[in-house]
mmCIF file of C-alpha atoms and ligand atoms in Angstrom:
data_model
loop_
_atom_site.group_PDB
_atom_site.id
_atom_site.type_symbol
_atom_site.label_atom_id
_atom_site.label_comp_id
_atom_site.label_asym_id
_atom_site.label_seq_id
_atom_site.Cartn_x
_atom_site.Cartn_y
_atom_site.Cartn_z
ATOM 1 C CA MET W 18 -20.629 14.776 22.744
ATOM 2 C CA VAL W 19 -20.115 18.551 23.168
ATOM 3 C CA ALA W 20 -16.924 19.218 25.128
ATOM 4 C CA GLY W 21 -17.756 20.439 28.582
ATOM 5 C CA ALA W 22 -21.431 19.458 28.361
ATOM 6 C CA ALA W 23 -23.009 18.419 31.627
ATOM 7 C CA VAL W 24 -23.372 14.660 31.774
ATOM 8 C CA VAL W 25 -24.477 12.686 34.773
ATOM 9 C CA THR W 26 -23.694 9.005 34.851
ATOM 10 C CA ASP W 27 -23.768 6.193 37.343
ATOM 11 C CA ARG W 28 -20.372 4.993 36.289
ATOM 12 C CA ARG W 29 -19.617 3.187 39.517
ATOM 13 C CA ALA W 30 -22.601 0.884 38.947
ATOM 14 C CA PHE W 31 -21.427 0.249 35.396
ATOM 15 C CA THR W 32 -17.860 -0.486 36.365
ATOM 16 C CA GLU W 33 -18.932 -2.658 39.293
ATOM 17 C CA SER W 34 -20.683 -4.853 36.755
ATOM 18 C CA ARG W 35 -17.390 -5.201 34.884
ATOM 19 C CA ILE W 36 -15.254 -6.471 37.737
ATOM 20 C CA SER W 37 -15.660 -9.488 39.964
ATOM 21 C CA GLU W 38 -17.543 -9.132 43.247
ATOM 22 C CA LYS W 39 -14.417 -10.212 45.060
ATOM 23 C CA LEU W 40 -12.336 -7.442 43.485
ATOM 24 C CA SER W 41 -15.006 -4.874 44.136
ATOM 25 C CA ALA W 42 -15.348 -5.875 47.789
ATOM 26 C CA TYR W 43 -11.597 -5.842 48.275
ATOM 27 C CA LEU W 44 -11.208 -2.407 46.724
ATOM 28 C CA ASP W 45 -14.070 -1.034 48.810
ATOM 29 C CA THR W 46 -12.577 -2.227 52.067
ATOM 30 C CA HIS W 47 -8.853 -1.527 51.657
ATOM 31 C CA ASP W 48 -6.641 1.538 51.597
ATOM 32 C CA PHE W 49 -3.532 1.500 49.497
ATOM 33 C CA ASP W 50 -0.254 3.222 50.100
ATOM 34 C CA GLY W 51 0.668 4.146 46.524
ATOM 35 C CA PRO W 52 -0.751 2.897 43.229
ATOM 36 C CA THR W 53 -1.663 -0.773 43.538
ATOM 37 C CA MET W 54 -2.871 -3.387 41.091
ATOM 38 C CA VAL W 55 -5.227 -5.856 42.736
ATOM 39 C CA LEU W 56 -5.411 -9.136 40.858
ATOM 40 C CA ASP W 57 -8.274 -11.593 41.228
ATOM 41 C CA VAL W 58 -6.451 -14.816 40.401
ATOM 42 C CA ASP W 59 -9.698 -16.844 40.302
ATOM 43 C CA ARG W 60 -11.036 -14.509 37.636
ATOM 44 C CA ALA W 61 -7.904 -15.042 35.530
ATOM 45 C CA LEU W 62 -8.399 -18.802 35.908
ATOM 46 C CA ASP W 63 -12.037 -18.446 34.782
ATOM 47 C CA ASN W 64 -10.785 -16.567 31.731
ATOM 48 C CA TYR W 65 -8.249 -19.322 31.071
ATOM 49 C CA ARG W 66 -10.989 -21.965 31.168
ATOM 50 C CA ALA W 67 -13.260 -19.888 28.927
ATOM 51 C CA LEU W 68 -10.494 -19.344 26.370
ATOM 52 C CA ALA W 69 -9.517 -23.015 26.514
ATOM 53 C CA ALA W 70 -13.145 -24.009 25.903
ATOM 54 C CA GLY W 71 -13.601 -21.515 23.058
ATOM 55 C CA LEU W 72 -10.317 -22.350 21.368
ATOM 56 C CA ALA W 73 -10.454 -26.139 21.834
ATOM 57 C CA PRO W 74 -8.778 -28.250 20.558
ATOM 58 C CA ALA W 75 -6.039 -25.591 20.477
ATOM 59 C CA HIS W 76 -3.601 -25.650 23.389
ATOM 60 C CA ILE W 77 -3.252 -22.526 25.471
ATOM 61 C CA HIS W 78 0.287 -21.253 25.992
ATOM 62 C CA TYR W 79 -0.258 -18.275 28.298
ATOM 63 C CA ALA W 80 1.936 -15.312 27.247
ATOM 64 C CA VAL W 81 3.751 -14.879 30.538
ATOM 65 C CA LYS W 82 4.793 -11.322 29.680
ATOM 66 C CA ALA W 83 1.215 -10.120 30.181
ATOM 67 C CA ASN W 84 1.430 -10.754 33.900
ATOM 68 C CA PRO W 85 4.106 -12.953 35.449
ATOM 69 C CA GLU W 86 2.765 -13.026 39.014
ATOM 70 C CA PRO W 87 4.099 -16.317 40.459
ATOM 71 C CA GLN W 88 0.761 -17.076 42.168
ATOM 72 C CA LEU W 89 -1.021 -16.797 38.847
ATOM 73 C CA ILE W 90 1.553 -18.955 37.066
ATOM 74 C CA ARG W 91 1.302 -21.665 39.746
ATOM 75 C CA ARG W 92 -2.485 -21.754 39.453
ATOM 76 C CA LEU W 93 -2.268 -21.926 35.660
ATOM 77 C CA VAL W 94 0.219 -24.809 35.865
ATOM 78 C CA ALA W 95 -2.166 -26.679 38.156
ATOM 79 C CA ALA W 96 -5.015 -26.046 35.698
ATOM 80 C CA GLY W 97 -3.035 -27.610 32.836
ATOM 81 C CA CYS W 98 -2.046 -24.432 31.027
ATOM 82 C CA ARG W 99 1.121 -24.236 28.922
ATOM 83 C CA PHE W 100 3.343 -21.208 28.478
ATOM 84 C CA ASP W 101 4.869 -18.875 25.903
ATOM 85 C CA ALA W 102 8.034 -17.456 27.451
ATOM 86 C CA ALA W 103 9.941 -14.481 26.081
ATOM 87 C CA SER W 104 13.143 -14.879 28.050
ATOM 88 C CA ARG W 105 15.234 -17.043 30.337
ATOM 89 C CA GLY W 106 13.626 -15.261 33.296
ATOM 90 C CA GLU W 107 10.123 -16.245 32.193
ATOM 91 C CA ILE W 108 11.178 -19.833 31.518
ATOM 92 C CA ALA W 109 12.730 -20.046 35.002
ATOM 93 C CA LEU W 110 9.545 -18.639 36.499
ATOM 94 C CA CYS W 111 7.390 -21.280 34.786
ATOM 95 C CA LEU W 112 9.733 -24.139 35.708
ATOM 96 C CA ASP W 113 9.821 -22.941 39.326
ATOM 97 C CA ALA W 114 6.028 -22.869 39.300
ATOM 98 C CA GLY W 115 6.010 -26.544 38.338
ATOM 99 C CA ALA W 116 5.580 -26.395 34.556
ATOM 100 C CA GLY W 117 7.303 -29.133 32.553
ATOM 101 C CA ALA W 118 9.868 -28.155 29.921
ATOM 102 C CA ASP W 119 7.555 -29.688 27.287
ATOM 103 C CA ASP W 120 4.880 -27.173 28.264
ATOM 104 C CA ILE W 121 7.034 -24.131 27.533
ATOM 105 C CA SER W 122 7.842 -22.553 24.173
ATOM 106 C CA PHE W 123 10.605 -19.959 23.839
ATOM 107 C CA GLY W 124 8.624 -17.558 21.680
ATOM 108 C CA ASN W 125 10.904 -14.564 21.356
ATOM 109 C CA THR W 126 12.431 -14.349 17.872
ATOM 110 C CA VAL W 127 15.411 -12.433 19.285
ATOM 111 C CA LYS W 128 17.289 -14.549 21.825
ATOM 112 C CA LYS W 129 20.664 -14.390 23.536
ATOM 113 C CA PRO W 130 22.845 -17.414 22.682
ATOM 114 C CA SER W 131 23.517 -17.949 26.408
ATOM 115 C CA ASP W 132 19.763 -18.056 27.063
ATOM 116 C CA ILE W 133 19.286 -20.640 24.304
ATOM 117 C CA VAL W 134 22.021 -22.778 25.884
ATOM 118 C CA TRP W 135 20.387 -22.364 29.307
ATOM 119 C CA ALA W 136 16.895 -23.183 28.007
ATOM 120 C CA ARG W 137 18.098 -26.200 26.041
ATOM 121 C CA ALA W 138 19.896 -27.578 29.085
ATOM 122 C CA ARG W 139 16.554 -27.470 30.904
ATOM 123 C CA GLY W 140 14.768 -29.376 28.181
ATOM 124 C CA ILE W 141 13.091 -26.586 26.196
ATOM 125 C CA ASP W 142 12.574 -27.914 22.664
ATOM 126 C CA LEU W 143 10.265 -25.459 20.899
ATOM 127 C CA PHE W 144 11.654 -22.142 19.660
ATOM 128 C CA ALA W 145 10.561 -19.229 17.449
ATOM 129 C CA ALA W 146 12.724 -17.640 14.754
ATOM 130 C CA ASP W 147 12.302 -15.172 11.901
ATOM 131 C CA ALA W 148 15.840 -14.790 10.482
ATOM 132 C CA THR W 149 18.739 -16.935 9.296
ATOM 133 C CA GLU W 150 21.024 -15.516 11.978
ATOM 134 C CA GLU W 151 18.590 -16.615 14.685
ATOM 135 C CA LEU W 152 18.426 -20.072 13.086
ATOM 136 C CA ASP W 153 22.243 -20.176 13.161
ATOM 137 C CA LYS W 154 22.126 -19.551 16.918
ATOM 138 C CA LEU W 155 19.558 -22.297 17.394
ATOM 139 C CA ALA W 156 21.438 -24.744 15.155
ATOM 140 C CA LEU W 157 24.581 -24.176 17.196
ATOM 141 C CA HIS W 158 23.108 -24.153 20.692
ATOM 142 C CA ALA W 159 19.974 -26.279 20.352
ATOM 143 C CA PRO W 160 20.719 -28.715 17.503
ATOM 144 C CA GLY W 161 17.700 -30.735 16.395
ATOM 145 C CA ALA W 162 15.247 -28.444 18.215
ATOM 146 C CA ARG W 163 11.759 -27.895 16.894
ATOM 147 C CA VAL W 164 11.334 -24.428 15.448
ATOM 148 C CA TYR W 165 8.413 -22.420 14.103
ATOM 149 C CA ILE W 166 8.984 -19.491 11.762
ATOM 150 C CA ARG W 167 7.152 -16.288 12.591
ATOM 151 C CA LEU W 168 5.261 -14.589 9.776
ATOM 152 C CA LEU W 169 5.269 -10.794 9.616
ATOM 153 C CA VAL W 170 1.695 -9.576 9.768
ATOM 154 C CA GLU W 171 1.000 -6.870 7.186
ATOM 155 C CA HIS W 172 -2.635 -6.007 7.880
ATOM 156 C CA SER W 173 -3.304 -5.779 11.582
ATOM 157 C CA GLU W 174 -6.564 -4.229 12.762
ATOM 158 C CA ALA W 175 -5.423 -4.389 16.375
ATOM 159 C CA ASP W 176 -5.427 -1.474 18.808
ATOM 160 C CA TRP W 177 -1.885 -2.435 19.848
ATOM 161 C CA PRO W 178 -0.320 -3.826 16.654
ATOM 162 C CA LEU W 179 2.751 -6.044 16.824
ATOM 163 C CA SER W 180 3.582 -5.792 13.133
ATOM 164 C CA ARG W 181 6.878 -4.514 11.657
ATOM 165 C CA LYS W 182 9.203 -5.546 14.439
ATOM 166 C CA PHE W 183 8.666 -9.309 14.381
ATOM 167 C CA GLY W 184 8.323 -11.884 11.678
ATOM 168 C CA ALA W 185 9.590 -12.534 8.177
ATOM 169 C CA PRO W 186 7.553 -11.569 5.095
ATOM 170 C CA ALA W 187 5.467 -14.343 3.580
ATOM 171 C CA THR W 188 7.882 -14.574 0.635
ATOM 172 C CA GLU W 189 10.755 -15.511 2.994
ATOM 173 C CA ILE W 190 9.130 -18.167 5.169
ATOM 174 C CA LEU W 191 9.800 -21.155 2.938
ATOM 175 C CA GLY W 192 13.433 -20.157 2.529
ATOM 176 C CA LEU W 193 13.792 -19.977 6.302
ATOM 177 C CA MET W 194 12.193 -23.398 6.717
ATOM 178 C CA ARG W 195 14.594 -24.868 4.174
ATOM 179 C CA TYR W 196 17.483 -23.145 5.954
ATOM 180 C CA ALA W 197 16.383 -24.543 9.303
ATOM 181 C CA ARG W 198 16.180 -28.071 7.886
ATOM 182 C CA ALA W 199 19.537 -27.763 6.138
ATOM 183 C CA HIS W 200 21.107 -26.718 9.445
ATOM 184 C CA GLY W 201 19.878 -29.671 11.474
ATOM 185 C CA LEU W 202 16.820 -28.076 13.033
ATOM 186 C CA ASN W 203 13.303 -29.454 12.867
ATOM 187 C CA PRO W 204 11.014 -26.836 11.234
ATOM 188 C CA VAL W 205 7.565 -27.850 12.463
ATOM 189 C CA GLY W 206 5.356 -24.930 11.481
ATOM 190 C CA ILE W 207 4.702 -21.230 11.551
ATOM 191 C CA SER W 208 3.498 -18.570 13.972
ATOM 192 C CA PHE W 209 1.987 -15.107 13.699
ATOM 193 C CA HIS W 210 0.350 -12.545 15.954
ATOM 194 C CA VAL W 211 -2.711 -10.663 14.690
ATOM 195 C CA GLY W 212 -1.845 -7.779 17.009
ATOM 196 C CA SER W 213 -2.841 -7.243 20.588
ATOM 197 C CA GLN W 214 -6.410 -6.184 21.344
ATOM 198 C CA THR W 215 -7.943 -7.403 18.083
ATOM 199 C CA ARG W 216 -11.517 -6.671 19.055
ATOM 200 C CA ARG W 217 -13.459 -9.095 16.843
ATOM 201 C CA ALA W 218 -12.741 -12.596 15.607
ATOM 202 C CA GLY W 219 -13.668 -11.517 12.069
ATOM 203 C CA MET W 220 -10.643 -9.197 12.069
ATOM 204 C CA TRP W 221 -8.396 -12.281 11.933
ATOM 205 C CA LYS W 222 -9.419 -13.139 8.354
ATOM 206 C CA PRO W 223 -6.726 -11.291 6.335
ATOM 207 C CA VAL W 224 -3.956 -12.615 8.584
ATOM 208 C CA LEU W 225 -5.259 -16.187 8.563
ATOM 209 C CA SER W 226 -5.647 -16.053 4.818
ATOM 210 C CA GLU W 227 -2.034 -14.962 4.330
ATOM 211 C CA ALA W 228 -0.714 -17.496 6.838
ATOM 212 C CA ALA W 229 -2.747 -20.271 5.191
ATOM 213 C CA SER W 230 -1.116 -19.606 1.811
ATOM 214 C CA VAL W 231 2.329 -19.955 3.358
ATOM 215 C CA TRP W 232 1.199 -23.099 5.212
ATOM 216 C CA ALA W 233 -0.075 -24.664 1.977
ATOM 217 C CA GLU W 234 3.156 -23.872 0.108
ATOM 218 C CA ALA W 235 5.240 -25.433 2.874
ATOM 219 C CA ARG W 236 3.114 -28.578 2.856
ATOM 220 C CA ALA W 237 3.318 -28.786 -0.924
ATOM 221 C CA GLU W 238 7.090 -28.753 -0.602
ATOM 222 C CA GLY W 239 6.963 -31.699 1.762
ATOM 223 C CA PHE W 240 7.393 -29.976 5.117
ATOM 224 C CA ASP W 241 5.687 -31.911 7.842
ATOM 225 C CA MET W 242 3.624 -28.977 9.147
ATOM 226 C CA THR W 243 2.437 -29.977 12.597
ATOM 227 C CA VAL W 244 2.494 -26.761 14.650
ATOM 228 C CA LEU W 245 0.336 -23.729 13.928
ATOM 229 C CA ASN W 246 0.940 -20.988 16.479
ATOM 230 C CA ILE W 247 -1.867 -18.427 16.215
ATOM 231 C CA GLY W 248 -0.350 -16.157 18.880
ATOM 232 C CA GLY W 249 -2.352 -13.783 21.054
ATOM 233 C CA GLY W 250 -4.629 -10.870 20.289
ATOM 234 C CA PHE W 251 -7.632 -11.934 22.399
ATOM 235 C CA PRO W 252 -9.248 -8.721 23.588
ATOM 236 C CA ALA W 253 -10.274 -7.157 26.874
ATOM 237 C CA PHE W 254 -12.944 -4.542 27.547
ATOM 238 C CA TYR W 255 -11.612 -0.971 27.367
ATOM 239 C CA GLY W 256 -14.902 0.759 26.675
ATOM 240 C CA GLU W 257 -15.652 -0.743 23.260
ATOM 241 C CA GLU W 258 -17.693 -3.931 23.206
ATOM 242 C CA VAL W 259 -15.725 -7.102 22.577
ATOM 243 C CA GLU W 260 -16.923 -10.680 22.162
ATOM 244 C CA ALA W 261 -16.774 -12.869 25.275
ATOM 245 C CA PRO W 262 -13.833 -15.333 25.378
ATOM 246 C CA VAL W 263 -15.794 -18.490 24.497
ATOM 247 C CA ALA W 264 -17.596 -16.911 21.541
ATOM 248 C CA TYR W 265 -14.448 -15.169 20.363
ATOM 249 C CA GLY W 266 -12.461 -18.411 20.637
ATOM 250 C CA HIS W 267 -15.088 -20.329 18.655
ATOM 251 C CA GLY W 268 -15.055 -17.614 16.011
ATOM 252 C CA VAL W 269 -11.287 -17.794 15.642
ATOM 253 C CA MET W 270 -11.194 -21.601 15.568
ATOM 254 C CA ASP W 271 -13.975 -21.756 12.959
ATOM 255 C CA LEU W 272 -11.787 -19.524 10.800
ATOM 256 C CA VAL W 273 -8.664 -21.573 11.540
ATOM 257 C CA ARG W 274 -10.495 -24.734 10.393
ATOM 258 C CA GLU W 275 -11.810 -22.939 7.312
ATOM 259 C CA TYR W 276 -8.369 -21.711 6.243
ATOM 260 C CA PHE W 277 -6.106 -24.556 7.445
ATOM 261 C CA GLY W 278 -8.252 -27.683 7.729
ATOM 262 C CA GLU W 279 -7.108 -30.155 10.370
ATOM 263 C CA VAL W 280 -3.852 -29.256 12.127
ATOM 264 C CA GLU W 281 -2.057 -31.589 14.528
ATOM 265 C CA TYR W 282 -1.122 -28.965 17.158
ATOM 266 C CA VAL W 283 -2.674 -25.511 17.208
ATOM 267 C CA MET W 284 -1.276 -23.337 19.947
ATOM 268 C CA ALA W 285 -2.748 -20.018 21.096
ATOM 269 C CA GLU W 286 -0.879 -17.545 23.255
ATOM 270 C CA PRO W 287 -3.393 -15.307 25.013
ATOM 271 C CA GLY W 288 -2.036 -12.699 27.391
ATOM 272 C CA ARG W 289 -4.324 -9.694 27.660
ATOM 273 C CA GLY W 290 -7.559 -11.639 27.156
ATOM 274 C CA LEU W 291 -6.673 -13.987 29.985
ATOM 275 C CA VAL W 292 -5.577 -11.577 32.652
ATOM 276 C CA ALA W 293 -6.550 -7.955 31.890
ATOM 277 C CA ASP W 294 -10.017 -7.901 33.427
ATOM 278 C CA ALA W 295 -8.785 -9.776 36.483
ATOM 279 C CA GLY W 296 -6.903 -6.678 37.601
ATOM 280 C CA VAL W 297 -7.884 -3.195 38.774
ATOM 281 C CA ILE W 298 -5.453 -0.441 39.720
ATOM 282 C CA SER W 299 -6.266 1.752 42.655
ATOM 283 C CA ALA W 300 -4.660 5.188 42.222
ATOM 284 C CA GLU W 301 -4.988 8.668 43.671
ATOM 285 C CA VAL W 302 -5.586 12.125 42.210
ATOM 286 C CA LEU W 303 -2.606 14.357 42.989
ATOM 287 C CA LEU W 304 -3.793 17.588 41.395
ATOM 288 C CA VAL W 305 -6.645 19.018 39.340
ATOM 289 C CA SER W 306 -5.795 22.272 37.582
ATOM 290 C CA ARG W 307 -6.831 24.455 34.679
ATOM 291 C CA LYS W 308 -3.959 26.032 32.751
ATOM 292 C CA ARG W 309 -6.047 29.076 31.778
ATOM 293 C CA PRO W 310 -9.485 30.062 33.076
ATOM 294 C CA SER W 311 -10.840 29.802 29.517
ATOM 295 C CA ASP W 312 -9.628 26.212 28.980
ATOM 296 C CA ILE W 313 -12.405 23.679 28.643
ATOM 297 C CA ALA W 314 -10.326 20.724 29.750
ATOM 298 C CA ARG W 315 -8.849 20.443 33.213
ATOM 299 C CA TRP W 316 -5.546 18.698 33.787
ATOM 300 C CA VAL W 317 -5.838 15.788 36.168
ATOM 301 C CA TYR W 318 -2.572 14.380 37.518
ATOM 302 C CA LEU W 319 -2.575 10.867 38.986
ATOM 303 C CA ASP W 320 0.028 9.115 41.110
ATOM 304 C CA ILE W 321 0.429 6.575 38.270
ATOM 305 C CA GLY W 322 1.504 7.262 34.692
ATOM 306 C CA LYS W 323 3.277 5.957 31.625
ATOM 307 C CA PHE W 324 6.382 5.052 33.600
ATOM 308 C CA SER W 325 4.627 3.432 36.522
ATOM 309 C CA GLY W 326 2.497 0.888 34.701
ATOM 310 C CA LEU W 327 0.363 2.615 32.079
ATOM 311 C CA ALA W 328 2.842 2.369 29.183
ATOM 312 C CA GLU W 329 0.135 1.128 26.826
ATOM 313 C CA THR W 330 -1.414 4.605 26.815
ATOM 314 C CA MET W 331 1.386 5.421 24.358
ATOM 315 C CA ASP W 332 -0.275 7.104 21.352
ATOM 316 C CA GLU W 333 -3.474 6.709 23.389
ATOM 317 C CA ALA W 334 -3.656 3.160 21.993
ATOM 318 C CA ILE W 335 -5.227 1.424 24.976
ATOM 319 C CA ARG W 336 -8.110 3.448 26.469
ATOM 320 C CA TYR W 337 -8.465 2.455 30.083
ATOM 321 C CA GLN W 338 -11.787 2.989 31.845
ATOM 322 C CA PHE W 339 -11.881 4.945 35.101
ATOM 323 C CA ASP W 340 -14.202 5.478 37.975
ATOM 324 C CA THR W 341 -13.588 7.764 40.908
ATOM 325 C CA THR W 342 -14.826 8.379 44.421
ATOM 326 C CA ALA W 343 -16.259 11.697 43.137
ATOM 327 C CA ASP W 344 -18.496 9.997 40.527
ATOM 328 C CA GLY W 345 -22.220 10.601 40.465
ATOM 329 C CA GLY W 346 -22.397 14.257 39.454
ATOM 330 C CA GLU W 347 -21.589 16.438 36.494
ATOM 331 C CA MET W 348 -18.720 15.298 34.266
ATOM 332 C CA GLY W 349 -16.271 17.293 32.174
ATOM 333 C CA PRO W 350 -13.343 16.660 29.836
ATOM 334 C CA CYS W 351 -9.879 16.193 31.304
ATOM 335 C CA VAL W 352 -6.357 15.748 30.069
ATOM 336 C CA LEU W 353 -4.983 12.915 32.148
ATOM 337 C CA ALA W 354 -1.329 12.848 33.169
ATOM 338 C CA GLY W 355 1.014 10.890 35.382
ATOM 339 C CA PRO W 356 3.239 12.207 38.140
ATOM 340 C CA SER W 357 6.739 12.185 36.630
ATOM 341 C CA CYS W 358 8.681 15.328 35.675
ATOM 342 C CA ASP W 359 8.641 15.048 31.892
ATOM 343 C CA SER W 360 6.191 15.918 29.156
ATOM 344 C CA ALA W 361 5.949 12.365 27.856
ATOM 345 C CA ASP W 362 3.936 11.297 30.876
ATOM 346 C CA VAL W 363 0.588 12.425 29.486
ATOM 347 C CA LEU W 364 -1.890 9.569 29.222
ATOM 348 C CA TYR W 365 -4.823 11.007 27.267
ATOM 349 C CA GLU W 366 -4.896 14.448 25.625
ATOM 350 C CA LYS W 367 -6.008 14.008 22.002
ATOM 351 C CA ARG W 368 -9.178 12.347 23.242
ATOM 352 C CA PRO W 369 -9.800 13.778 26.707
ATOM 353 C CA VAL W 370 -11.349 11.650 29.445
ATOM 354 C CA MET W 371 -14.664 12.553 31.076
ATOM 355 C CA LEU W 372 -14.208 12.886 34.823
ATOM 356 C CA PRO W 373 -16.347 14.440 37.564
ATOM 357 C CA VAL W 374 -16.319 18.220 37.838
ATOM 358 C CA ALA W 375 -16.124 17.699 41.604
ATOM 359 C CA LEU W 376 -12.876 15.703 41.345
ATOM 360 C CA ARG W 377 -10.191 16.931 43.781
ATOM 361 C CA ALA W 378 -6.695 15.991 44.917
ATOM 362 C CA GLY W 379 -6.923 13.012 47.262
ATOM 363 C CA ASP W 380 -9.859 11.369 45.479
ATOM 364 C CA ARG W 381 -9.356 7.706 44.603
ATOM 365 C CA VAL W 382 -9.440 6.457 41.028
ATOM 366 C CA ARG W 383 -10.009 2.891 39.905
ATOM 367 C CA ILE W 384 -8.456 2.006 36.573
ATOM 368 C CA LEU W 385 -10.251 -0.994 35.160
ATOM 369 C CA CYS W 386 -8.969 -3.906 33.153
ATOM 370 C CA THR W 387 -5.358 -3.333 34.139
ATOM 371 C CA GLY W 388 -4.308 -6.902 34.942
ATOM 372 C CA ALA W 389 -2.244 -7.140 31.743
ATOM 373 C CA TYR W 390 0.891 -5.273 30.736
ATOM 374 C CA THR W 391 1.024 -2.954 33.735
ATOM 375 C CA THR W 392 3.076 -4.309 36.634
ATOM 376 C CA THR W 393 6.123 -5.254 34.601
ATOM 377 C CA TYR W 394 6.064 -2.055 32.551
ATOM 378 C CA SER W 395 6.397 -0.073 35.750
ATOM 379 C CA SER W 396 9.847 1.485 36.229
ATOM 380 C CA VAL W 397 11.803 0.559 39.334
ATOM 381 C CA GLY W 398 11.888 4.085 40.693
ATOM 382 C CA PHE W 399 11.710 6.848 38.069
ATOM 383 C CA ASN W 400 11.633 10.208 39.894
ATOM 384 C CA GLY W 401 11.807 8.261 43.139
ATOM 385 C CA PHE W 402 8.315 6.807 42.710
ATOM 386 C CA GLU W 403 7.966 3.214 43.852
ATOM 387 C CA PRO W 404 7.019 0.577 41.277
ATOM 388 C CA LEU W 405 3.366 -0.365 40.963
ATOM 389 C CA HIS W 406 2.418 -2.527 43.964
ATOM 390 C CA VAL W 407 0.628 -5.826 43.388
ATOM 391 C CA VAL W 408 -1.844 -7.621 45.620
ATOM 392 C CA CYS W 409 -3.138 -11.063 44.606
ATOM 393 C CA ILE W 410 -6.488 -12.044 46.058
HETATM 394 C C1 PLP P 524 4.803 -13.924 20.838
HETATM 395 C C2 PLP P 524 3.650 -13.366 21.590
HETATM 396 N N1 PLP P 524 2.627 -14.182 21.881
HETATM 397 C C3 PLP P 524 1.558 -13.753 22.577
HETATM 398 C C4 PLP P 524 1.480 -12.444 23.032
HETATM 399 C C5 PLP P 524 0.276 -12.038 23.825
HETATM 400 O O1 PLP P 524 -0.544 -11.199 23.113
HETATM 401 P P1 PLP P 524 -1.939 -10.719 23.694
HETATM 402 O O2 PLP P 524 -1.673 -10.106 25.016
HETATM 403 O O3 PLP P 524 -2.436 -9.773 22.682
HETATM 404 O O4 PLP P 524 -2.825 -11.908 23.810
HETATM 405 C C6 PLP P 524 2.500 -11.542 22.704
HETATM 406 C C7 PLP P 524 2.408 -10.147 23.114
HETATM 407 O O5 PLP P 524 3.262 -9.320 22.907
HETATM 408 C C8 PLP P 524 3.624 -12.020 21.979
HETATM 409 O O6 PLP P 524 4.648 -11.222 21.682
#
């Protein structure tokens, strides 16, 4: 598209078709004092059921970090969901919501010894690790616990990759399993994460292939491999088509069967794919300006930015979709920025966003598919701005 070209779209109609009627009606009939994420909990539950159906017989351990709203967690507990917790705080949240200790895995590979002690005392028995030092902590504070070793993913095609930081290389996994066994732990399997927002099931192939080789080696050595944790990565719609949860889940499980055969306990840890499209942020335009009269792109400043919930715009990785109360006329390219007093708080500049030419300060903006990884990324008060508000409907 030519920058600055006149384009007329009916974006509101398009975005309305992407969010639930309940969300749409709520947003149309409410004013918000500050940026607010409205979460349709029923929609998240529908997504849970769709993922559970697509991924069956795998067990869903919802990645609590994606959105830890207590109302959502309680509903998921009641629906039979299990949980992947990253910290003592998330474990406490799940237990308080009624989850059993058996339904919670402590999936962070970097844990505080005191949190391991705390979790163990509450009956948590399934832990992740990717290093001997972490296994030492577990052996000391959770002797006999079941542990899965996380594999470092080399070839992620995800929009938000989780490679590098977590996992041990394939060549080290067997050594870690032996180490775990020698230190009184119960090494039950492996885990990996294909990377968040992996748009198509077919993109899982290289990772599954690598994980399957490690799995086969471990079995050949006599390890009783019972747990295969396929992590998250299930996508949400950010403007590029993605497969629906049931079809995507079937696609992934067909591949899991192809590469691994029958596995006693497959666990999947969806976060984004379960909750993203259940949430919409309502925000406000604070300023529209042009730095120089000759500039093609305007700068549009919102009352929400990188430090108030939209951290995943880092490197423009996650491309949120917007609609505004000024939609319906000519559109033009905009650099989109948040409100805080630093240059890092620019959301999209390399690939500008098309917004209405008529857009003015005070107009409302809906940011779609923001139910995941927004509320908890929001700072507590950077520059004196309140954290992102949440309303559950
Ligand atoms: C261990 C683990 N499991 C699951 C998830 C959820 O991933 P996604 O939101 O891509 O489904 C994450 C995300 O960071 C994670 O770290």
